[in-house]
């Protein structure tokens, strides 16, 4: 199967590739994730119980409390951060969170990544050039 | 991102290593946002508490805060803050730490945190509601605040300008007096985007919580304009509305024509914008929201009643006192009320704390269960009048939660049973 290439804007530079974990929903940081385990703990979330550690997290955006960046910052220190972030909506929470998680991050893509990418797809995130390359599973 | 001369000087290290590292943080952050420049601020609200795990990992406050508060790999020595700064709420009440499952060691570290922050010049308000205890920004004032419920309050009700900042950006702002000029600092981003027509009576705090939770779920982080409000809300109701809206979605700004700071009319609220979507909030939506908020509650035997999220005002404490005077909490139920220390001091002076104690409850300060990730030992079912706490605490502690009015929570405390309904 061919590759799908999405073009967007750099949030944080760097280039990595890995397996995608996708949700069309927004994610809460504080109260929504467990920064020790690298999992989603929001009981009302479609990814409740899923592990994002080491995956390319593809999601709508950030929501909830201002503890967002602090939680993902802790996840990085605990080596359970996502491998990269690809999202639709830029907010202060998500921009600060991506910066302190220090993983490649891209937004403002020419197609909705939460529709194009499915959980389990192989995704290369080139933060420096704002490019996301998707290989369907 | 464009930097002015004073900002370049900070980045070049002319004001020392700490200010330089803080400015580096703000530049990385501003560029991630796509901000065009920074703006001056003289009012920063942040969170800088080091916990035991962090202290063990890094060894000193300077090292913990270098990593976690300004994202610097280089350990710096923190100077005094450059601009007006306050500390939001904290993970524990030093008077009742043992009830929250914290140890004497945690308590000692807490007091050392307070001392360190006070020496930096950070005001120890220790509340999610600094605007209730003296920090009331002026309309148009650029701020850099954390705490989603406070952000939405000062933006919307007061007309101050802040985004929902985080730990690293607020500490950097304390040291530099700068924050990215982006989002709600820019006038056109403050205009309404979604019209919410309210088709049922919104009178009580419980109604305001339901309306906020519904609107937050629907509009997420956009700017709703709430139309057709027939009864002017009390400050505590609108505080609760914003907290609910910010937890269910990511609302940082809303308008209520005739009530909030920047909207004397519906036309003011939208300005040049056309509403993207029309949302109605009627009986059906109210019922649905009530069901969602109460979907985590199964058992009706309540063993924990939590009031004061966001932190109670003195009015709320007094209203509560009128409900509980002469009554008793049922054995086995913990009844905890949360407020800022200065509000608690007033409650003690007025004899309100004694009324709560005589009822069998406790008035706590500085913290809340969700932020401190605690609940009374062994408790399994909570009743609360806070949509926000009902939203978060089950995720964090596994407790079941019921949401209702303050009176329903008091009844649950007296009978040990949840009997709330819409």
Short mmCIF file of N, CA and C in Angstrom, two decimals, chain B residues 8-138:
data_model
loop_
_atom_site.label_atom_id
_atom_site.label_comp_id
_atom_site.label_asym_id
_atom_site.label_seq_id
_atom_site.Cartn_x
_atom_site.Cartn_y
_atom_site.Cartn_z
N UNK B 8 15.83 40.66 24.02
CA UNK B 8 17.10 40.11 23.48
C UNK B 8 18.18 40.13 24.55
N UNK B 9 18.20 41.21 25.34
CA UNK B 9 19.21 41.33 26.40
C UNK B 9 19.03 40.18 27.41
N UNK B 10 17.78 39.88 27.75
CA UNK B 10 17.53 38.77 28.68
C UNK B 10 18.01 37.46 28.07
N UNK B 11 17.72 37.27 26.79
CA UNK B 11 18.11 36.04 26.10
C UNK B 11 19.64 35.92 26.02
N UNK B 12 20.30 37.06 25.94
CA UNK B 12 21.77 37.05 25.88
C UNK B 12 22.41 36.90 27.25
N UNK B 13 21.60 36.83 28.29
CA UNK B 13 22.15 36.59 29.63
C UNK B 13 22.52 37.85 30.41
N UNK B 14 22.07 39.03 29.92
CA UNK B 14 22.44 40.29 30.60
C UNK B 14 21.82 40.39 32.00
N UNK B 15 20.75 39.62 32.23
CA UNK B 15 20.11 39.68 33.56
C UNK B 15 20.34 38.39 34.35
N UNK B 16 21.38 37.68 33.96
CA UNK B 16 21.72 36.46 34.71
C UNK B 16 21.19 35.20 34.07
N UNK B 17 21.70 34.08 34.58
CA UNK B 17 21.41 32.78 33.98
C UNK B 17 19.94 32.38 34.11
N UNK B 18 19.33 32.67 35.27
CA UNK B 18 17.94 32.25 35.50
C UNK B 18 17.01 32.95 34.50
N UNK B 19 17.20 34.25 34.35
CA UNK B 19 16.35 35.01 33.43
C UNK B 19 16.62 34.56 31.98
N UNK B 20 17.87 34.26 31.70
CA UNK B 20 18.22 33.78 30.35
C UNK B 20 17.51 32.45 30.04
N UNK B 21 17.57 31.51 30.99
CA UNK B 21 16.93 30.20 30.76
C UNK B 21 15.41 30.36 30.65
N UNK B 22 14.84 31.25 31.45
CA UNK B 22 13.40 31.50 31.39
C UNK B 22 13.03 32.10 30.03
N UNK B 23 13.87 32.99 29.53
CA UNK B 23 13.59 33.60 28.23
C UNK B 23 13.74 32.58 27.11
N UNK B 24 14.72 31.69 27.23
CA UNK B 24 14.85 30.61 26.23
C UNK B 24 13.57 29.77 26.19
N UNK B 25 13.06 29.47 27.37
CA UNK B 25 11.81 28.70 27.46
C UNK B 25 10.67 29.43 26.74
N UNK B 26 10.54 30.72 27.00
CA UNK B 26 9.44 31.50 26.40
C UNK B 26 9.58 31.60 24.88
N UNK B 27 10.82 31.66 24.40
CA UNK B 27 11.03 31.74 22.96
C UNK B 27 10.65 30.41 22.29
N UNK B 28 11.08 29.29 22.87
CA UNK B 28 10.70 27.97 22.32
C UNK B 28 9.18 27.83 22.30
N UNK B 29 8.58 28.25 23.39
CA UNK B 29 7.12 28.13 23.55
C UNK B 29 6.38 29.07 22.57
N UNK B 30 6.86 30.31 22.49
CA UNK B 30 6.23 31.28 21.58
C UNK B 30 6.31 30.80 20.14
N UNK B 31 7.46 30.21 19.78
CA UNK B 31 7.62 29.72 18.40
C UNK B 31 6.75 28.50 18.14
N UNK B 32 6.58 27.65 19.14
CA UNK B 32 5.68 26.49 18.98
C UNK B 32 4.25 26.96 18.75
N UNK B 33 3.89 28.05 19.40
CA UNK B 33 2.53 28.60 19.21
C UNK B 33 2.37 29.29 17.86
N UNK B 34 3.50 29.76 17.31
CA UNK B 34 3.41 30.62 16.13
C UNK B 34 3.11 32.06 16.54
N UNK B 35 3.52 32.47 17.75
CA UNK B 35 3.27 33.83 18.24
C UNK B 35 4.18 34.81 17.52
N UNK B 36 3.71 36.05 17.31
CA UNK B 36 4.54 37.03 16.62
C UNK B 36 5.49 37.74 17.57
N UNK B 37 5.11 37.84 18.85
CA UNK B 37 5.95 38.58 19.82
C UNK B 37 5.56 38.21 21.24
N UNK B 38 6.25 38.83 22.20
CA UNK B 38 5.91 38.66 23.62
C UNK B 38 5.18 39.92 24.09
N UNK B 39 4.53 39.82 25.24
CA UNK B 39 3.87 40.99 25.82
C UNK B 39 4.26 41.08 27.29
N UNK B 40 4.30 42.31 27.82
CA UNK B 40 4.65 42.50 29.24
C UNK B 40 3.50 42.07 30.13
N UNK B 41 3.83 41.45 31.24
CA UNK B 41 2.81 41.14 32.25
C UNK B 41 3.37 41.46 33.63
N UNK B 42 2.48 41.90 34.49
CA UNK B 42 2.85 42.19 35.87
C UNK B 42 1.96 41.40 36.84
N UNK B 43 1.34 40.32 36.31
CA UNK B 43 0.44 39.55 37.16
C UNK B 43 0.50 38.08 36.73
N UNK B 44 1.26 37.31 37.48
CA UNK B 44 1.48 35.91 37.12
C UNK B 44 0.97 34.99 38.23
N UNK B 45 0.20 33.99 37.83
CA UNK B 45 -0.27 32.99 38.80
C UNK B 45 0.24 31.63 38.37
N UNK B 46 1.02 30.99 39.23
CA UNK B 46 1.64 29.73 38.84
C UNK B 46 1.58 28.67 39.91
N UNK B 47 2.30 27.59 39.63
CA UNK B 47 2.34 26.45 40.55
C UNK B 47 3.77 25.97 40.64
N UNK B 48 4.34 26.06 41.82
CA UNK B 48 5.74 25.63 42.00
C UNK B 48 5.87 24.86 43.30
N UNK B 49 5.38 23.65 43.34
CA UNK B 49 5.57 22.85 44.56
C UNK B 49 6.35 21.60 44.17
N UNK B 50 7.42 21.32 44.90
CA UNK B 50 8.20 20.11 44.63
C UNK B 50 7.69 19.00 45.54
N UNK B 51 7.39 17.83 44.96
CA UNK B 51 6.96 16.72 45.81
C UNK B 51 8.15 15.83 46.16
N UNK B 52 7.87 14.82 46.97
CA UNK B 52 8.94 13.97 47.51
C UNK B 52 9.72 13.26 46.41
N UNK B 53 8.98 12.73 45.43
CA UNK B 53 9.61 11.98 44.34
C UNK B 53 10.55 12.89 43.56
N UNK B 54 10.08 14.11 43.31
CA UNK B 54 10.89 15.06 42.54
C UNK B 54 12.14 15.47 43.34
N UNK B 55 11.97 15.67 44.65
CA UNK B 55 13.12 16.04 45.48
C UNK B 55 14.15 14.91 45.50
N UNK B 56 13.65 13.67 45.58
CA UNK B 56 14.57 12.53 45.58
C UNK B 56 15.31 12.43 44.25
N UNK B 57 14.59 12.74 43.19
CA UNK B 57 15.18 12.62 41.86
C UNK B 57 16.23 13.71 41.61
N UNK B 58 15.93 14.95 42.05
CA UNK B 58 16.80 16.08 41.69
C UNK B 58 17.66 16.63 42.84
N UNK B 59 17.23 16.42 44.06
CA UNK B 59 18.09 16.76 45.20
C UNK B 59 17.94 18.12 45.85
N UNK B 60 17.46 19.13 45.10
CA UNK B 60 17.28 20.46 45.72
C UNK B 60 16.16 21.20 45.00
N UNK B 61 15.62 22.22 45.69
CA UNK B 61 14.55 23.01 45.07
C UNK B 61 15.03 23.64 43.77
N UNK B 62 16.24 24.21 43.80
CA UNK B 62 16.75 24.85 42.59
C UNK B 62 16.80 23.87 41.42
N UNK B 63 17.21 22.63 41.71
CA UNK B 63 17.30 21.64 40.62
C UNK B 63 15.91 21.18 40.17
N UNK B 64 15.01 20.95 41.12
CA UNK B 64 13.65 20.54 40.75
C UNK B 64 13.00 21.61 39.87
N UNK B 65 13.08 22.86 40.35
CA UNK B 65 12.38 23.92 39.62
C UNK B 65 13.07 24.27 38.30
N UNK B 66 14.38 24.07 38.22
CA UNK B 66 15.06 24.30 36.93
C UNK B 66 14.47 23.36 35.88
N UNK B 67 14.37 22.08 36.25
CA UNK B 67 13.86 21.09 35.29
C UNK B 67 12.35 21.28 35.07
N UNK B 68 11.58 21.25 36.15
CA UNK B 68 10.13 21.17 36.01
C UNK B 68 9.45 22.51 35.80
N UNK B 69 10.07 23.60 36.23
CA UNK B 69 9.37 24.89 36.14
C UNK B 69 9.86 25.79 35.02
N UNK B 70 11.09 25.56 34.53
CA UNK B 70 11.47 26.33 33.33
C UNK B 70 12.10 25.43 32.26
N UNK B 71 11.98 24.11 32.45
CA UNK B 71 12.44 23.14 31.46
C UNK B 71 13.90 23.37 31.07
N UNK B 72 14.73 23.61 32.07
CA UNK B 72 16.16 23.85 31.81
C UNK B 72 16.98 22.66 32.30
N UNK B 73 17.85 22.14 31.44
CA UNK B 73 18.74 21.05 31.84
C UNK B 73 19.84 21.56 32.75
N UNK B 74 20.15 22.85 32.63
CA UNK B 74 21.15 23.46 33.50
C UNK B 74 20.46 23.86 34.80
N UNK B 75 21.05 23.45 35.93
CA UNK B 75 20.47 23.86 37.22
C UNK B 75 20.83 25.31 37.48
N UNK B 76 19.82 26.11 37.76
CA UNK B 76 20.06 27.53 38.05
C UNK B 76 19.65 27.82 39.47
N UNK B 77 20.15 28.93 40.00
CA UNK B 77 19.70 29.37 41.31
C UNK B 77 18.60 30.39 41.08
N UNK B 78 17.46 30.16 41.70
CA UNK B 78 16.31 31.04 41.44
C UNK B 78 16.44 32.37 42.18
N UNK B 79 16.39 33.48 41.43
CA UNK B 79 16.42 34.81 42.07
C UNK B 79 14.99 35.18 42.51
N UNK B 80 14.81 36.37 43.04
CA UNK B 80 13.46 36.82 43.37
C UNK B 80 12.71 37.08 42.07
N UNK B 81 11.39 36.90 42.13
CA UNK B 81 10.59 37.10 40.92
C UNK B 81 10.62 38.57 40.51
N UNK B 82 10.46 38.80 39.19
CA UNK B 82 10.59 40.15 38.67
C UNK B 82 9.27 40.91 38.78
N UNK B 83 8.16 40.17 38.67
CA UNK B 83 6.83 40.82 38.64
C UNK B 83 5.89 40.14 39.64
N UNK B 84 4.74 40.76 39.87
CA UNK B 84 3.74 40.25 40.81
C UNK B 84 3.40 38.79 40.51
N UNK B 85 3.55 37.93 41.51
CA UNK B 85 3.37 36.49 41.28
C UNK B 85 2.66 35.86 42.47
N UNK B 86 1.77 34.94 42.19
CA UNK B 86 1.14 34.21 43.29
C UNK B 86 1.13 32.71 43.02
N UNK B 87 1.02 31.96 44.09
CA UNK B 87 0.97 30.49 44.03
C UNK B 87 -0.49 30.06 44.08
N UNK B 88 -0.89 29.21 43.13
CA UNK B 88 -2.23 28.63 43.16
C UNK B 88 -2.31 27.55 44.22
N UNK B 89 -3.40 26.78 44.19
CA UNK B 89 -3.58 25.84 45.29
C UNK B 89 -2.53 24.73 45.26
N UNK B 90 -2.42 24.04 46.35
CA UNK B 90 -1.33 23.09 46.58
C UNK B 90 -1.90 21.70 46.86
N UNK B 91 -1.06 20.68 46.97
CA UNK B 91 -1.60 19.32 47.14
C UNK B 91 -2.07 18.99 48.56
N UNK B 92 -1.85 19.84 49.55
CA UNK B 92 -2.29 19.44 50.90
C UNK B 92 -2.60 20.63 51.81
N UNK B 93 -3.44 20.32 52.80
CA UNK B 93 -3.69 21.26 53.88
C UNK B 93 -2.71 20.91 54.99
N UNK B 94 -1.78 21.81 55.33
CA UNK B 94 -0.78 21.46 56.34
C UNK B 94 -1.40 21.11 57.70
N UNK B 95 -2.61 21.62 57.96
CA UNK B 95 -3.26 21.32 59.25
C UNK B 95 -3.83 19.90 59.30
N UNK B 96 -4.19 19.36 58.15
CA UNK B 96 -4.87 18.06 58.10
C UNK B 96 -4.17 17.07 57.17
N UNK B 97 -2.85 17.23 57.03
CA UNK B 97 -2.14 16.40 56.06
C UNK B 97 -2.35 14.90 56.29
N UNK B 98 -2.45 14.53 57.59
CA UNK B 98 -2.57 13.10 57.92
C UNK B 98 -3.89 12.52 57.39
N UNK B 99 -4.93 13.36 57.32
CA UNK B 99 -6.23 12.87 56.82
C UNK B 99 -6.21 12.64 55.31
N UNK B 100 -5.23 13.27 54.65
CA UNK B 100 -5.14 13.13 53.20
C UNK B 100 -4.11 12.05 52.84
N UNK B 101 -3.74 11.25 53.83
CA UNK B 101 -2.81 10.15 53.56
C UNK B 101 -1.38 10.62 53.35
N UNK B 102 -1.07 11.87 53.78
CA UNK B 102 0.31 12.38 53.63
C UNK B 102 1.05 12.14 54.96
N UNK B 103 2.37 12.05 54.84
CA UNK B 103 3.19 11.75 56.02
C UNK B 103 3.78 13.03 56.62
N UNK B 104 4.39 12.88 57.78
CA UNK B 104 5.08 14.01 58.42
C UNK B 104 6.20 14.53 57.51
N UNK B 105 6.82 13.59 56.80
CA UNK B 105 7.88 13.94 55.85
C UNK B 105 7.31 14.84 54.72
N UNK B 106 6.11 14.47 54.24
CA UNK B 106 5.45 15.29 53.21
C UNK B 106 5.18 16.70 53.77
N UNK B 107 4.72 16.71 55.02
CA UNK B 107 4.39 17.98 55.68
C UNK B 107 5.64 18.87 55.78
N UNK B 108 6.75 18.27 56.24
CA UNK B 108 8.00 19.04 56.39
C UNK B 108 8.44 19.61 55.04
N UNK B 109 8.33 18.79 54.01
CA UNK B 109 8.74 19.23 52.67
C UNK B 109 7.81 20.36 52.20
N UNK B 110 6.52 20.23 52.53
CA UNK B 110 5.55 21.28 52.16
C UNK B 110 5.97 22.62 52.77
N UNK B 111 6.30 22.59 54.06
CA UNK B 111 6.67 23.84 54.73
C UNK B 111 7.95 24.42 54.13
N UNK B 112 8.88 23.54 53.74
CA UNK B 112 10.12 24.03 53.11
C UNK B 112 9.83 24.65 51.74
N UNK B 113 8.87 24.03 51.01
CA UNK B 113 8.42 24.61 49.73
C UNK B 113 7.92 26.03 49.95
N UNK B 114 7.05 26.18 50.96
CA UNK B 114 6.44 27.49 51.23
C UNK B 114 7.51 28.53 51.54
N UNK B 115 8.50 28.09 52.32
CA UNK B 115 9.58 29.01 52.69
C UNK B 115 10.38 29.42 51.45
N UNK B 116 10.68 28.45 50.59
CA UNK B 116 11.46 28.73 49.38
C UNK B 116 10.70 29.71 48.47
N UNK B 117 9.40 29.45 48.29
CA UNK B 117 8.60 30.29 47.39
C UNK B 117 8.44 31.70 47.98
N UNK B 118 8.22 31.77 49.29
CA UNK B 118 8.07 33.08 49.93
C UNK B 118 9.35 33.89 49.76
N UNK B 119 10.51 33.22 49.87
CA UNK B 119 11.79 33.92 49.69
C UNK B 119 11.98 34.42 48.26
N UNK B 120 11.34 33.74 47.31
CA UNK B 120 11.40 34.21 45.92
C UNK B 120 10.46 35.40 45.69
N UNK B 121 9.59 35.66 46.67
CA UNK B 121 8.65 36.77 46.53
C UNK B 121 7.31 36.36 45.95
N UNK B 122 7.05 35.06 45.94
CA UNK B 122 5.77 34.57 45.42
C UNK B 122 4.74 34.62 46.54
N UNK B 123 3.60 35.23 46.27
CA UNK B 123 2.55 35.33 47.31
C UNK B 123 1.88 33.98 47.51
N UNK B 124 1.84 33.55 48.75
CA UNK B 124 1.32 32.21 49.07
C UNK B 124 -0.19 32.24 49.25
N UNK B 125 -0.90 32.58 48.19
CA UNK B 125 -2.36 32.61 48.29
C UNK B 125 -2.91 31.19 48.40
N UNK B 126 -2.25 30.26 47.74
CA UNK B 126 -2.58 28.84 47.83
C UNK B 126 -4.06 28.56 47.60
N UNK B 127 -4.60 29.12 46.54
CA UNK B 127 -6.00 28.90 46.21
C UNK B 127 -6.17 28.88 44.70
N UNK B 128 -7.21 28.20 44.24
CA UNK B 128 -7.56 28.21 42.82
C UNK B 128 -8.31 29.50 42.48
N UNK B 129 -8.61 30.31 43.49
CA UNK B 129 -9.40 31.53 43.26
C UNK B 129 -8.71 32.78 43.82
N UNK B 130 -7.54 33.16 43.28
CA UNK B 130 -6.87 34.37 43.79
C UNK B 130 -7.77 35.61 43.71
N UNK B 131 -8.71 35.59 42.75
CA UNK B 131 -9.61 36.74 42.59
C UNK B 131 -10.59 36.87 43.75
N UNK B 132 -10.68 35.84 44.61
CA UNK B 132 -11.52 35.95 45.80
C UNK B 132 -10.76 36.49 47.00
N UNK B 133 -9.43 36.53 46.86
CA UNK B 133 -8.63 36.94 48.02
C UNK B 133 -7.67 38.07 47.68
N UNK B 134 -8.08 38.95 46.78
CA UNK B 134 -7.31 40.17 46.58
C UNK B 134 -6.63 40.37 45.26
N UNK B 135 -6.41 39.29 44.49
CA UNK B 135 -5.80 39.48 43.17
C UNK B 135 -6.91 39.57 42.12
N UNK B 136 -7.38 40.81 41.91
CA UNK B 136 -8.48 41.04 40.97
C UNK B 136 -7.95 41.87 39.81
N UNK B 137 -7.56 41.21 38.70
CA UNK B 137 -6.98 41.97 37.59
C UNK B 137 -7.98 42.97 37.02
N UNK B 138 -7.42 44.02 36.44
CA UNK B 138 -8.24 45.08 35.83
C UNK B 138 -8.59 44.67 34.40
#
